[in-house]
Coordinates of C-alpha atoms in Angstrom, one line a residue:
Chain W
M298 CA 26.8 63.1 -39.9
I299 CA 28.0 59.5 -39.6
S300 CA 28.6 57.9 -42.9
S301 CA 27.1 54.5 -43.6
A302 CA 29.8 53.9 -46.3
P303 CA 32.0 50.8 -45.5
A304 CA 34.6 51.8 -43.2
L305 CA 35.7 48.6 -40.9
I306 CA 36.3 45.1 -41.4
T307 CA 36.3 42.6 -38.3
L308 CA 37.0 39.0 -37.8
D309 CA 36.0 37.2 -34.7
W310 CA 38.8 34.5 -35.3
G311 CA 38.5 31.5 -32.9
T312 CA 40.1 28.0 -32.9
T313 CA 37.7 26.1 -35.1
S314 CA 36.1 28.8 -37.2
L315 CA 35.9 32.7 -37.7
R316 CA 33.1 35.3 -38.6
A317 CA 33.8 38.2 -40.7
Y318 CA 32.0 41.6 -40.7
L319 CA 31.9 44.5 -43.0
H320 CA 30.8 47.5 -40.9
A321 CA 29.7 51.1 -41.9
A322 CA 31.2 53.9 -40.1
D323 CA 27.8 54.3 -38.2
G324 CA 28.0 51.0 -37.1
T325 CA 25.7 49.0 -39.3
V326 CA 26.8 45.5 -40.4
L327 CA 26.8 45.8 -44.2
D328 CA 27.7 42.3 -44.7
S329 CA 29.0 39.1 -42.9
H330 CA 29.9 35.4 -43.1
A331 CA 31.3 32.4 -41.4
A332 CA 33.9 30.0 -42.2
V333 CA 35.5 26.8 -40.4
Q334 CA 39.2 28.5 -40.9
G335 CA 39.8 28.6 -37.2
I336 CA 43.5 29.0 -36.4
M337 CA 43.7 25.0 -35.7
S338 CA 41.9 24.4 -38.8
L339 CA 43.6 26.3 -41.4
D340 CA 44.3 23.4 -43.7
G341 CA 47.8 24.6 -44.9
S342 CA 46.9 28.1 -45.6
S343 CA 48.5 31.2 -44.0
F344 CA 46.8 33.7 -42.0
A345 CA 47.0 36.3 -44.7
E346 CA 45.6 34.0 -47.1
V347 CA 42.8 33.1 -45.0
L348 CA 42.2 36.8 -44.5
T349 CA 42.2 37.6 -48.2
A350 CA 39.8 34.6 -48.6
N351 CA 37.5 35.9 -46.3
A352 CA 37.5 39.8 -46.3
G353 CA 39.4 40.3 -49.4
A354 CA 36.3 40.8 -51.7
W355 CA 35.6 43.7 -49.5
A356 CA 38.7 45.4 -49.7
H357 CA 38.8 45.2 -53.2
T358 CA 35.4 46.6 -53.7
H359 CA 35.8 49.5 -50.8
G360 CA 39.6 50.1 -50.7
K361 CA 41.9 49.7 -47.8
L362 CA 39.9 49.4 -45.0
P363 CA 41.4 48.9 -41.2
V364 CA 41.0 45.3 -39.7
L365 CA 40.4 44.4 -36.1
L366 CA 40.8 40.8 -35.3
S367 CA 39.6 39.4 -31.9
G368 CA 39.8 36.0 -30.4
M369 CA 42.2 33.2 -30.3
I370 CA 44.1 34.8 -33.3
G371 CA 46.1 36.5 -30.7
S372 CA 47.0 33.7 -29.0
R373 CA 50.3 32.1 -29.1
Q374 CA 49.2 29.6 -31.7
G375 CA 47.6 32.5 -33.5
W376 CA 49.3 35.2 -36.1
V377 CA 50.7 37.7 -33.7
E378 CA 50.6 36.9 -29.8
A379 CA 48.6 39.5 -28.6
R380 CA 49.4 41.4 -25.1
Y381 CA 47.3 40.6 -22.2
V382 CA 45.6 43.6 -20.4
A383 CA 45.2 43.9 -16.8
L384 CA 42.1 44.0 -14.8
P385 CA 40.4 46.2 -14.3
A386 CA 40.0 47.0 -18.0
G387 CA 37.2 49.2 -19.9
L388 CA 37.1 49.7 -23.5
P389 CA 39.8 52.6 -23.5
D390 CA 42.0 49.9 -22.3
L391 CA 41.6 47.4 -24.6
A392 CA 41.9 50.1 -27.5
A393 CA 45.1 51.1 -26.3
G394 CA 46.1 47.7 -26.2
L395 CA 46.0 46.5 -30.1
T396 CA 48.7 44.6 -31.6
P397 CA 49.6 45.5 -35.2
V398 CA 50.1 42.6 -37.5
P399 CA 53.2 43.6 -39.4
D400 CA 52.9 41.0 -42.5
A401 CA 49.2 41.8 -43.3
P402 CA 48.3 42.0 -47.0
P403 CA 48.7 45.1 -48.6
A404 CA 45.1 45.0 -50.0
F405 CA 44.0 46.0 -46.6
G406 CA 44.5 49.2 -44.2
P407 CA 46.2 48.4 -40.9
V408 CA 45.5 45.0 -39.6
S409 CA 45.4 44.9 -35.6
I410 CA 44.7 42.4 -33.0
V411 CA 42.7 43.1 -29.7
P412 CA 44.3 42.0 -26.6
G413 CA 43.3 39.7 -24.3
L414 CA 42.7 40.3 -20.6
L415 CA 44.7 38.8 -17.8
R416 CA 43.5 38.1 -14.1
D417 CA 47.0 38.5 -12.5
E418 CA 46.5 36.3 -9.6
D419 CA 49.4 34.2 -7.9
A420 CA 47.1 30.8 -6.9
A421 CA 44.7 31.0 -9.9
P422 CA 45.4 33.3 -12.8
D423 CA 42.8 33.4 -15.6
V424 CA 43.0 34.6 -19.2
I425 CA 40.3 35.2 -21.9
R426 CA 40.5 36.1 -25.5
G427 CA 37.5 37.2 -27.6
E428 CA 34.9 37.0 -25.1
E429 CA 35.6 40.3 -23.3
V430 CA 34.7 42.1 -26.8
E431 CA 31.2 40.4 -26.9
V432 CA 30.7 41.6 -23.4
F433 CA 31.3 45.0 -24.3
G434 CA 29.0 44.5 -27.1
A435 CA 26.1 43.4 -24.5
L436 CA 26.9 46.4 -22.6
H437 CA 26.1 48.8 -25.6
H438 CA 23.1 46.7 -26.5
L439 CA 21.6 46.4 -23.1
G440 CA 22.4 50.2 -22.3
V441 CA 23.9 49.2 -19.1
H442 CA 27.5 49.3 -17.5
D443 CA 27.2 47.1 -14.6
G444 CA 26.5 43.2 -14.4
L445 CA 27.5 39.5 -14.4
F446 CA 27.7 37.9 -17.9
V447 CA 28.4 34.1 -19.0
L448 CA 29.6 33.1 -22.4
P449 CA 28.9 29.3 -22.6
G450 CA 31.4 27.5 -24.4
T451 CA 34.0 24.6 -24.2
H452 CA 35.3 26.7 -21.5
S453 CA 32.8 29.1 -20.2
K454 CA 33.6 32.4 -19.3
W455 CA 32.0 34.5 -16.3
V456 CA 32.7 38.2 -16.6
R457 CA 31.9 40.6 -14.1
V458 CA 31.5 44.4 -15.3
E459 CA 31.5 47.4 -13.0
A460 CA 30.9 51.2 -13.9
G461 CA 31.8 49.9 -17.6
R462 CA 34.8 48.1 -16.8
I463 CA 35.7 44.3 -16.4
V464 CA 36.7 44.0 -12.8
A465 CA 36.8 40.0 -12.8
F466 CA 36.4 36.8 -14.9
S467 CA 36.5 33.3 -14.5
T468 CA 36.9 30.4 -16.7
Y469 CA 35.0 27.1 -16.2
M470 CA 36.2 23.9 -18.2
T471 CA 32.5 22.4 -18.1
G472 CA 32.0 21.8 -21.7
D473 CA 35.5 20.6 -22.0
V474 CA 35.0 18.4 -19.0
F475 CA 31.8 16.9 -20.2
A476 CA 33.3 15.9 -23.6
A477 CA 36.1 14.2 -21.6
L478 CA 33.9 12.3 -19.1
R479 CA 31.5 11.1 -21.7
G480 CA 34.3 10.2 -24.3
H481 CA 36.8 8.9 -22.1
T482 CA 35.6 7.5 -18.9
I483 CA 33.4 4.9 -17.9
L484 CA 30.4 7.0 -17.7
G485 CA 30.2 7.0 -21.3
R486 CA 29.5 3.3 -21.8
M487 CA 25.9 3.9 -21.1
M488 CA 25.7 6.8 -23.3
Q489 CA 24.6 6.7 -26.8
A490 CA 26.1 9.2 -29.2
D491 CA 22.6 9.5 -30.8
A492 CA 20.4 9.5 -28.1
A493 CA 17.5 12.0 -28.2
P494 CA 18.0 14.9 -25.8
S495 CA 16.5 14.0 -22.4
P496 CA 15.2 17.3 -20.5
A497 CA 14.2 15.1 -17.7
G498 CA 17.6 13.9 -17.2
F499 CA 18.9 17.4 -17.4
R500 CA 16.8 18.5 -14.9
R501 CA 17.8 15.5 -12.6
G502 CA 21.3 16.6 -13.2
V503 CA 20.6 20.0 -12.2
E504 CA 18.9 19.4 -9.1
A505 CA 21.6 17.0 -7.9
A506 CA 23.9 19.6 -8.5
R507 CA 22.2 21.8 -6.0
G508 CA 22.9 19.4 -2.9
L509 CA 26.4 19.2 -3.4
K510 CA 28.5 20.6 -0.6
G511 CA 32.2 20.8 -1.6
P512 CA 34.4 20.2 -4.8
G513 CA 35.3 16.6 -3.9
A514 CA 31.7 15.7 -3.7
L515 CA 31.3 16.5 -7.3
M516 CA 34.0 13.9 -8.2
A517 CA 31.8 11.3 -5.9
R518 CA 28.4 12.5 -7.5
L519 CA 29.8 12.0 -11.1
F520 CA 29.6 8.0 -10.5
S521 CA 25.8 8.5 -10.2
A522 CA 25.6 9.2 -13.9
R523 CA 26.3 5.2 -14.1
T524 CA 24.5 4.0 -10.7
L525 CA 21.4 5.4 -11.5
P526 CA 21.0 3.7 -14.6
L527 CA 22.5 0.5 -13.0
T528 CA 20.0 0.5 -10.3
G529 CA 17.3 0.8 -12.5
R530 CA 16.6 4.5 -11.3
M531 CA 17.1 6.2 -14.5
A532 CA 17.2 5.4 -18.3
E533 CA 20.4 4.9 -20.1
T534 CA 19.3 7.2 -22.5
D535 CA 19.0 9.9 -19.7
S536 CA 22.5 9.9 -18.4
A537 CA 24.4 12.0 -21.0
D538 CA 21.9 15.0 -20.2
Y539 CA 22.2 14.2 -16.7
L540 CA 25.8 14.6 -16.6
S541 CA 25.6 17.7 -18.2
G542 CA 23.0 19.1 -15.9
L543 CA 25.1 18.1 -13.0
L544 CA 28.2 19.9 -14.6
I545 CA 26.4 22.9 -15.5
G546 CA 24.2 23.3 -12.4
A547 CA 27.5 22.9 -10.2
E548 CA 29.0 25.7 -12.5
L549 CA 25.8 28.2 -12.0
N550 CA 25.7 27.6 -8.4
D551 CA 29.5 28.6 -8.0
A552 CA 29.7 31.6 -10.6
T553 CA 26.3 33.0 -9.1
H554 CA 26.9 32.2 -5.7
G555 CA 23.5 30.7 -5.8
H556 CA 21.6 33.4 -6.3
E557 CA 23.1 36.4 -8.5
A558 CA 21.3 37.4 -11.4
F559 CA 23.1 37.2 -14.8
T560 CA 23.0 37.7 -18.7
L561 CA 23.6 35.0 -21.4
V562 CA 25.7 36.2 -24.2
A563 CA 26.1 34.3 -27.7
N564 CA 26.2 30.6 -28.5
P565 CA 22.5 30.1 -28.9
G566 CA 22.3 26.4 -28.4
L567 CA 24.3 26.2 -25.0
T568 CA 22.6 29.4 -24.0
D569 CA 19.1 27.5 -24.2
R570 CA 20.8 24.7 -21.8
Y571 CA 22.1 27.4 -19.3
A572 CA 18.8 29.3 -19.3
T573 CA 16.9 26.0 -18.6
A574 CA 19.5 25.4 -15.7
A575 CA 18.9 28.8 -14.3
E576 CA 15.1 28.3 -14.5
I577 CA 15.5 25.1 -12.8
L578 CA 17.6 26.5 -9.8
G579 CA 15.5 29.8 -9.8
L580 CA 18.3 32.0 -10.7
P581 CA 17.3 35.3 -12.3
H582 CA 18.9 35.9 -15.8
H583 CA 18.2 37.1 -19.3
R584 CA 19.5 37.0 -22.7
A585 CA 21.6 39.7 -24.7
P586 CA 20.7 40.3 -28.1
A587 CA 22.9 38.1 -31.0
Q588 CA 25.7 40.4 -32.7
C589 CA 27.5 41.3 -29.3
G590 CA 30.6 40.1 -31.1
S591 CA 30.6 42.5 -34.0
T592 CA 29.1 45.4 -32.0
G593 CA 31.9 45.0 -29.4
Q594 CA 34.5 45.0 -32.2
F595 CA 33.2 48.0 -33.6
A596 CA 33.2 49.7 -30.3
V597 CA 36.6 48.6 -29.6
A598 CA 37.8 50.0 -33.3
R599 CA 36.1 53.3 -32.7
A600 CA 37.7 53.9 -29.1
A601 CA 41.1 53.1 -30.9
G602 CA 40.5 55.5 -33.5
L603 CA 40.3 53.1 -36.4
I604 CA 37.2 54.8 -37.8
Chain K
M261 CA 44.6 -28.3 15.2
I262 CA 44.1 -26.4 11.7
S263 CA 45.8 -27.8 9.0
S264 CA 48.5 -25.9 6.7
A265 CA 47.6 -28.4 3.8
P266 CA 46.1 -26.5 0.5
A267 CA 42.4 -25.8 1.4
L268 CA 41.3 -22.8 -1.1
I269 CA 41.9 -21.1 -4.2
T270 CA 40.9 -17.4 -4.7
L271 CA 41.1 -15.2 -7.4
D272 CA 40.5 -11.3 -7.2
W273 CA 39.7 -10.7 -10.7
G274 CA 39.5 -7.3 -12.1
T275 CA 38.7 -5.5 -15.4
T276 CA 42.4 -5.7 -16.4
S277 CA 44.2 -8.1 -14.2
L278 CA 43.9 -10.9 -11.7
R279 CA 45.7 -12.2 -8.8
A280 CA 45.3 -15.9 -7.6
Y281 CA 46.0 -17.3 -4.4
L282 CA 46.3 -20.7 -3.0
H283 CA 45.7 -20.8 0.9
A284 CA 46.2 -23.6 3.4
A285 CA 43.2 -24.0 5.8
D286 CA 44.9 -22.2 8.6
G287 CA 45.1 -18.8 6.4
T288 CA 48.5 -19.4 5.3
V289 CA 49.0 -18.2 1.6
L290 CA 51.0 -21.0 0.1
D291 CA 51.4 -19.8 -3.6
S292 CA 50.1 -16.8 -5.2
H293 CA 50.6 -15.2 -9.1
A294 CA 49.3 -12.0 -10.9
A295 CA 48.2 -12.3 -14.6
V296 CA 46.9 -9.6 -17.1
Q297 CA 43.8 -11.4 -18.0
G298 CA 41.1 -9.0 -16.5
I299 CA 37.5 -9.6 -17.4
M300 CA 38.0 -7.0 -20.2
S301 CA 41.4 -8.5 -21.4
L302 CA 40.7 -12.0 -21.9
D303 CA 42.1 -12.3 -25.2
G304 CA 39.4 -14.9 -26.6
S305 CA 39.8 -17.0 -23.9
S306 CA 36.6 -18.2 -21.9
F307 CA 36.6 -17.6 -18.1
A308 CA 36.9 -21.1 -17.4
E309 CA 40.0 -21.4 -19.4
V310 CA 41.4 -18.8 -17.6
L311 CA 40.7 -20.1 -14.6
T312 CA 42.4 -23.4 -15.5
A313 CA 45.4 -21.5 -16.8
N314 CA 45.7 -19.6 -13.4
A315 CA 44.8 -22.1 -10.9
G316 CA 44.6 -25.6 -12.7
A317 CA 48.2 -26.5 -11.5
W318 CA 47.0 -26.1 -7.9
A319 CA 43.8 -28.4 -8.7
H320 CA 45.8 -30.5 -10.6
T321 CA 48.0 -31.1 -7.6
H322 CA 46.1 -30.6 -4.6
G323 CA 42.5 -31.9 -5.8
K324 CA 39.2 -30.2 -6.1
L325 CA 39.6 -27.3 -4.1
P326 CA 36.7 -24.8 -3.5
V327 CA 37.2 -21.5 -5.4
L328 CA 35.9 -17.9 -4.4
L329 CA 36.2 -15.1 -6.9
S330 CA 36.0 -11.6 -6.0
G331 CA 35.9 -8.2 -8.1
M332 CA 34.7 -7.4 -11.5
I333 CA 34.4 -11.0 -12.3
G334 CA 30.7 -10.6 -10.7
S335 CA 29.7 -7.7 -12.9
R336 CA 27.4 -7.7 -15.8
Q337 CA 30.4 -8.1 -18.1
G338 CA 31.9 -11.0 -15.7
W339 CA 31.7 -14.6 -15.6
V340 CA 28.3 -14.8 -13.7
E341 CA 26.4 -11.8 -12.4
A342 CA 26.6 -11.7 -8.7
R343 CA 24.4 -10.0 -6.7
Y344 CA 24.4 -6.9 -4.6
V345 CA 24.1 -7.2 -0.7
A346 CA 22.5 -4.2 1.0
L347 CA 23.9 -1.9 3.7
P348 CA 25.1 -2.4 6.6
A349 CA 26.8 -5.4 5.4
G350 CA 29.3 -7.7 7.7
L351 CA 31.4 -10.7 6.7
P352 CA 28.2 -13.1 7.2
D353 CA 26.3 -11.0 4.8
L354 CA 28.8 -11.6 2.3
A355 CA 29.1 -15.2 2.9
A356 CA 25.5 -15.6 2.7
G357 CA 25.1 -13.8 -0.7
L358 CA 27.6 -16.1 -2.4
T359 CA 26.6 -16.5 -6.4
P360 CA 27.7 -20.3 -7.6
V361 CA 29.1 -20.4 -11.2
P362 CA 27.2 -23.1 -12.8
D363 CA 29.7 -23.8 -15.4
A364 CA 33.1 -24.4 -13.8
P365 CA 35.7 -27.0 -15.1
P366 CA 35.3 -30.0 -13.1
A367 CA 38.7 -30.1 -11.9
F368 CA 37.9 -27.7 -9.3
G369 CA 35.4 -27.8 -6.3
P370 CA 32.7 -25.3 -6.2
V371 CA 33.4 -22.0 -7.6
S372 CA 31.4 -18.9 -6.2
I373 CA 31.6 -15.2 -6.7
V374 CA 31.3 -12.8 -3.6
P375 CA 28.7 -10.4 -3.8
G376 CA 29.0 -6.5 -4.3
L377 CA 27.8 -4.0 -2.2
L378 CA 24.9 -1.6 -3.1
R379 CA 24.3 1.9 -1.5
D380 CA 20.7 1.7 -2.1
E381 CA 20.0 5.5 -2.2
D382 CA 17.6 7.3 -4.4
A383 CA 19.5 10.6 -5.3
A384 CA 23.0 9.0 -5.6
P385 CA 23.2 4.9 -5.2
D386 CA 26.6 3.4 -5.3
V387 CA 28.2 0.3 -6.0
I388 CA 31.4 -1.8 -5.0
R389 CA 32.4 -5.1 -6.1
G390 CA 36.1 -6.4 -4.6
E391 CA 37.2 -3.4 -2.6
E392 CA 34.9 -4.5 0.2
V393 CA 36.7 -7.9 0.6
E394 CA 39.8 -6.1 1.0
V395 CA 38.2 -3.8 3.8
F396 CA 37.6 -6.9 5.8
G397 CA 41.2 -8.3 5.2
A398 CA 42.4 -5.0 6.5
L399 CA 40.3 -4.9 9.5
H400 CA 41.5 -8.7 10.1
H401 CA 45.0 -7.4 9.8
L402 CA 44.5 -4.2 12.3
G403 CA 42.5 -6.1 14.6
V404 CA 39.8 -3.4 14.3
H405 CA 36.2 -3.2 13.9
D406 CA 35.6 0.5 13.1
G407 CA 37.2 3.0 10.5
L408 CA 37.4 4.9 7.5
F409 CA 39.0 2.8 4.7
V410 CA 40.1 4.2 1.4
L411 CA 41.3 1.9 -1.7
P412 CA 42.9 4.4 -4.4
G413 CA 42.3 3.5 -8.0
T414 CA 40.8 4.4 -11.0
H415 CA 37.7 4.8 -8.9
S416 CA 38.7 5.3 -5.5
K417 CA 36.3 3.6 -2.9
W418 CA 36.1 5.0 0.8
V419 CA 34.6 2.7 2.9
R420 CA 33.3 3.4 6.6
V421 CA 33.0 0.6 9.0
E422 CA 31.2 0.3 12.3
A423 CA 31.2 -2.6 14.6
G424 CA 32.6 -4.6 12.0
R425 CA 29.9 -4.1 9.3
I426 CA 30.1 -1.8 6.4
V427 CA 27.8 1.2 7.0
A428 CA 28.6 3.5 3.8
F429 CA 30.7 3.8 1.1
S430 CA 31.4 6.1 -1.8
T431 CA 33.2 6.1 -5.2
Y432 CA 35.2 9.0 -6.2
M433 CA 36.2 9.1 -9.8
T434 CA 39.3 10.8 -9.4
G435 CA 41.7 8.7 -11.5
D436 CA 39.4 8.3 -14.2
V437 CA 38.8 11.8 -14.2
F438 CA 42.6 12.7 -14.1
A439 CA 43.3 10.5 -17.2
A440 CA 40.3 11.8 -19.3
L441 CA 41.5 15.5 -18.5
R442 CA 45.1 14.8 -19.4
G443 CA 44.6 12.8 -22.0
H444 CA 41.2 14.7 -23.6
T445 CA 41.0 18.4 -22.5
I446 CA 43.2 21.4 -23.3
L447 CA 45.0 20.9 -20.1
G448 CA 47.1 17.9 -21.9
R449 CA 48.5 20.3 -24.1
M450 CA 51.0 21.3 -21.5
M451 CA 51.8 17.9 -20.0
Q452 CA 54.3 15.5 -21.5
A453 CA 53.8 11.7 -21.1
D454 CA 57.4 11.3 -20.2
A455 CA 57.8 14.2 -17.7
A456 CA 59.8 13.3 -14.3
P457 CA 57.2 13.3 -11.3
S458 CA 56.7 16.8 -9.8
P459 CA 56.5 16.6 -5.8
A460 CA 56.5 20.3 -5.9
G461 CA 53.4 20.4 -8.3
F462 CA 51.5 17.7 -6.5
R463 CA 52.0 19.7 -3.3
R464 CA 50.9 23.1 -5.1
G465 CA 47.7 21.1 -6.3
V466 CA 46.8 19.7 -3.0
E467 CA 47.1 23.1 -1.6
A468 CA 44.8 25.0 -4.0
A469 CA 42.2 21.9 -3.4
R470 CA 42.2 23.2 0.3
G471 CA 40.9 26.6 -0.6
L472 CA 38.2 25.5 -2.8
K473 CA 34.6 26.2 -1.5
G474 CA 31.9 24.4 -3.8
P475 CA 31.8 21.8 -6.5
G476 CA 31.6 24.2 -9.1
A477 CA 34.4 25.8 -8.1
L478 CA 36.9 22.9 -9.1
M479 CA 35.7 23.0 -12.5
A480 CA 37.1 26.8 -12.4
R481 CA 39.9 25.9 -10.7
L482 CA 41.1 23.3 -13.1
F483 CA 42.0 25.8 -15.6
S484 CA 44.7 26.8 -13.3
A485 CA 46.7 23.7 -14.5
R486 CA 47.2 25.7 -17.7
T487 CA 47.1 29.2 -16.8
L488 CA 49.7 28.9 -14.2
P489 CA 52.2 27.7 -16.6
L490 CA 50.9 30.3 -19.3
T491 CA 51.8 33.2 -16.9
G492 CA 55.3 31.7 -16.0
R493 CA 54.1 30.9 -12.5
M494 CA 54.5 27.1 -12.9
A495 CA 56.8 25.0 -15.0
E496 CA 54.9 23.3 -17.6
T497 CA 56.4 20.0 -16.5
D498 CA 54.8 20.6 -13.2
S499 CA 51.0 20.7 -14.6
A500 CA 50.1 17.0 -14.6
D501 CA 51.3 16.4 -10.9
Y502 CA 49.5 19.7 -10.0
L503 CA 46.2 18.6 -11.5
S504 CA 46.6 15.0 -9.8
G505 CA 47.0 16.9 -6.5
L506 CA 44.1 19.2 -7.0
L507 CA 41.7 16.1 -7.5
I508 CA 43.3 14.0 -5.0
G509 CA 43.2 17.0 -2.6
A510 CA 39.5 17.7 -3.4
E511 CA 38.7 14.3 -2.8
L512 CA 40.5 13.9 0.5
N513 CA 39.0 17.1 1.8
D514 CA 35.3 15.7 0.9
A515 CA 35.8 12.2 2.1
T516 CA 37.4 13.1 5.4
H517 CA 35.2 16.5 5.9
G518 CA 38.7 17.8 6.3
H519 CA 39.6 16.4 9.5
E520 CA 39.0 12.6 9.8
A521 CA 41.4 9.9 10.3
F522 CA 41.6 7.1 7.8
T523 CA 43.5 4.0 6.4
L524 CA 45.1 3.6 3.2
V525 CA 44.4 0.1 1.8
A526 CA 46.2 -1.5 -1.4
N527 CA 47.8 -0.1 -4.6
P528 CA 51.1 1.0 -3.2
G529 CA 51.8 3.5 -6.0
L530 CA 48.6 5.3 -5.5
T531 CA 48.9 4.9 -1.8
D532 CA 51.9 6.9 -1.8
R533 CA 50.3 9.7 -3.8
Y534 CA 47.3 9.6 -1.2
A535 CA 49.6 9.5 1.6
T536 CA 51.4 12.3 0.4
A537 CA 48.2 14.5 -0.3
A538 CA 47.2 13.3 3.5
E539 CA 50.6 14.9 5.2
I540 CA 50.1 18.2 3.2
L541 CA 46.5 18.2 4.3
G542 CA 47.4 17.5 7.9
L543 CA 44.9 14.5 7.9
P544 CA 45.8 11.7 10.4
H545 CA 46.1 8.3 8.4
H546 CA 48.1 5.2 8.4
R547 CA 48.5 2.2 5.7
A548 CA 46.8 -1.3 5.9
P549 CA 49.6 -4.1 5.2
A550 CA 49.8 -5.6 2.1
Q551 CA 47.7 -8.8 1.2
C552 CA 44.6 -7.5 2.6
G553 CA 43.0 -8.9 -0.4
S554 CA 43.7 -12.6 0.0
T555 CA 42.9 -12.2 3.9
G556 CA 39.8 -10.8 3.1
Q557 CA 39.0 -13.6 0.6
F558 CA 39.8 -16.2 2.9
A559 CA 37.8 -14.6 5.8
V560 CA 34.6 -14.9 3.5
A561 CA 35.3 -18.3 2.4
R562 CA 35.5 -19.2 6.3
A563 CA 32.2 -17.3 7.0
A564 CA 30.5 -19.3 4.1
G565 CA 32.0 -22.6 5.7
L566 CA 33.8 -23.3 2.3
I567 CA 37.0 -24.5 4.7

């Protein structure tokens, strides 16, 4: 019988925040909390100190539990640079590629970092760190072994799974591009930071994306976020969501080839936005439950024999 | 016989700089100079004061000459908002649409502003102010009445001319997008502001643009400006020019439909970059001579009966 006693600590440790979990051996999440101490926002603390601050109490109470970290903590700017695993990659490949943290605080059991994935392609290689773990969590929750998954974010990750292994993924810089265009091009001049959300503007942007023919066409169509208000065809307060819809619509059309079904994982706010865009474009989609991150981390830890 | 006496002052007055010309009645440019007093960089001076500072000496010497202004000086942020003329538009249409400046300094003759052009389209309207005048100058220099012209810039303008009239144009935000991506997304982290130009990186970017299939594909391929150096496939010092090549290549492919011949007008530095990209893509192109701006202004002034 699998115990429900505490058996594992995991941290999903990203650029600007982290989320820590205490797992039982049967997979139950016993406790969790979030902090803003991402790898780029440590405020002078060491990685070891932040780990202790966020999970030390669990170790103090329950003894030397193994710790598994995923996300940007394994990047060059993180604690220890974790390797990249090549595609295709299943849970056993992630589990076999863990990188140990040599200078972990002694209050914890072994601390290790989940590898990232590398799409090792000459023309356009791609990398992912952390989201792949969430995809394995989604597979577990949904009871499936195949599918197309998207994790919206500053950099959206589209991940394709076949027979339980990740066979391809692709990074779309949509959120990063949107923020740069709004903040640092002429388009932002008409956009108010405090404008109310504009579903009508968003819809119009998504629909505009549908008609675009090629990559250069996007660079021209961007200007319509300015010229539509300029010519009285759209309210200025619609223009930020119009731009967002245009970019997300272009992303969805490309990643799904205009028709493929997909599953939305994580990031509730952005997921709503992507779901709305998918509805406008008539793209079949559904949502994975929350907690795919901790579920995926638990699955990796078990595959690695940590519990 | 047409006189070579001073007969006209023109200013190409943009957002960040201006260029002033003294023309003879026969079209000869007798004198010219540039200043950094664009409409967004007046440093507290009024438009009238800047006009006097840059052309007052000519008026003082030669009397009350008519003055013709083109460019962003006719925008909402300019001296007087000049109207937009609808397509198709020839020189007579521009000449018939001049907007007088009511509060011009008395040392000058009548001061007027060339209208902009409006592509009055519901889905994606577009506007242009100033570049259309340069296109008419290019037509004059080249002795042609048809063609596809590009004026590279922060916002590149592609202008199609048939039978001496502008029938279509399109704005590509390429330069603006490049600066925002380099300065304000993760891509800039690998780019050094003082890196030497990288022709190899630029070529690789242009070639990458050729393979892109749709608008969303660009949002994904942008990330290769980071992952190629990250995986050791490209020097970090190549990444800025790679990004530039990717964006300009996408623009060229879209605007020419991948094959159409075009003429480069103005902006020598950027024109070199566009010409190189066109060579890599095998796109037939040539360059208009310098001074298309002043030639076009003179042509508008003559069509308007100012001289």
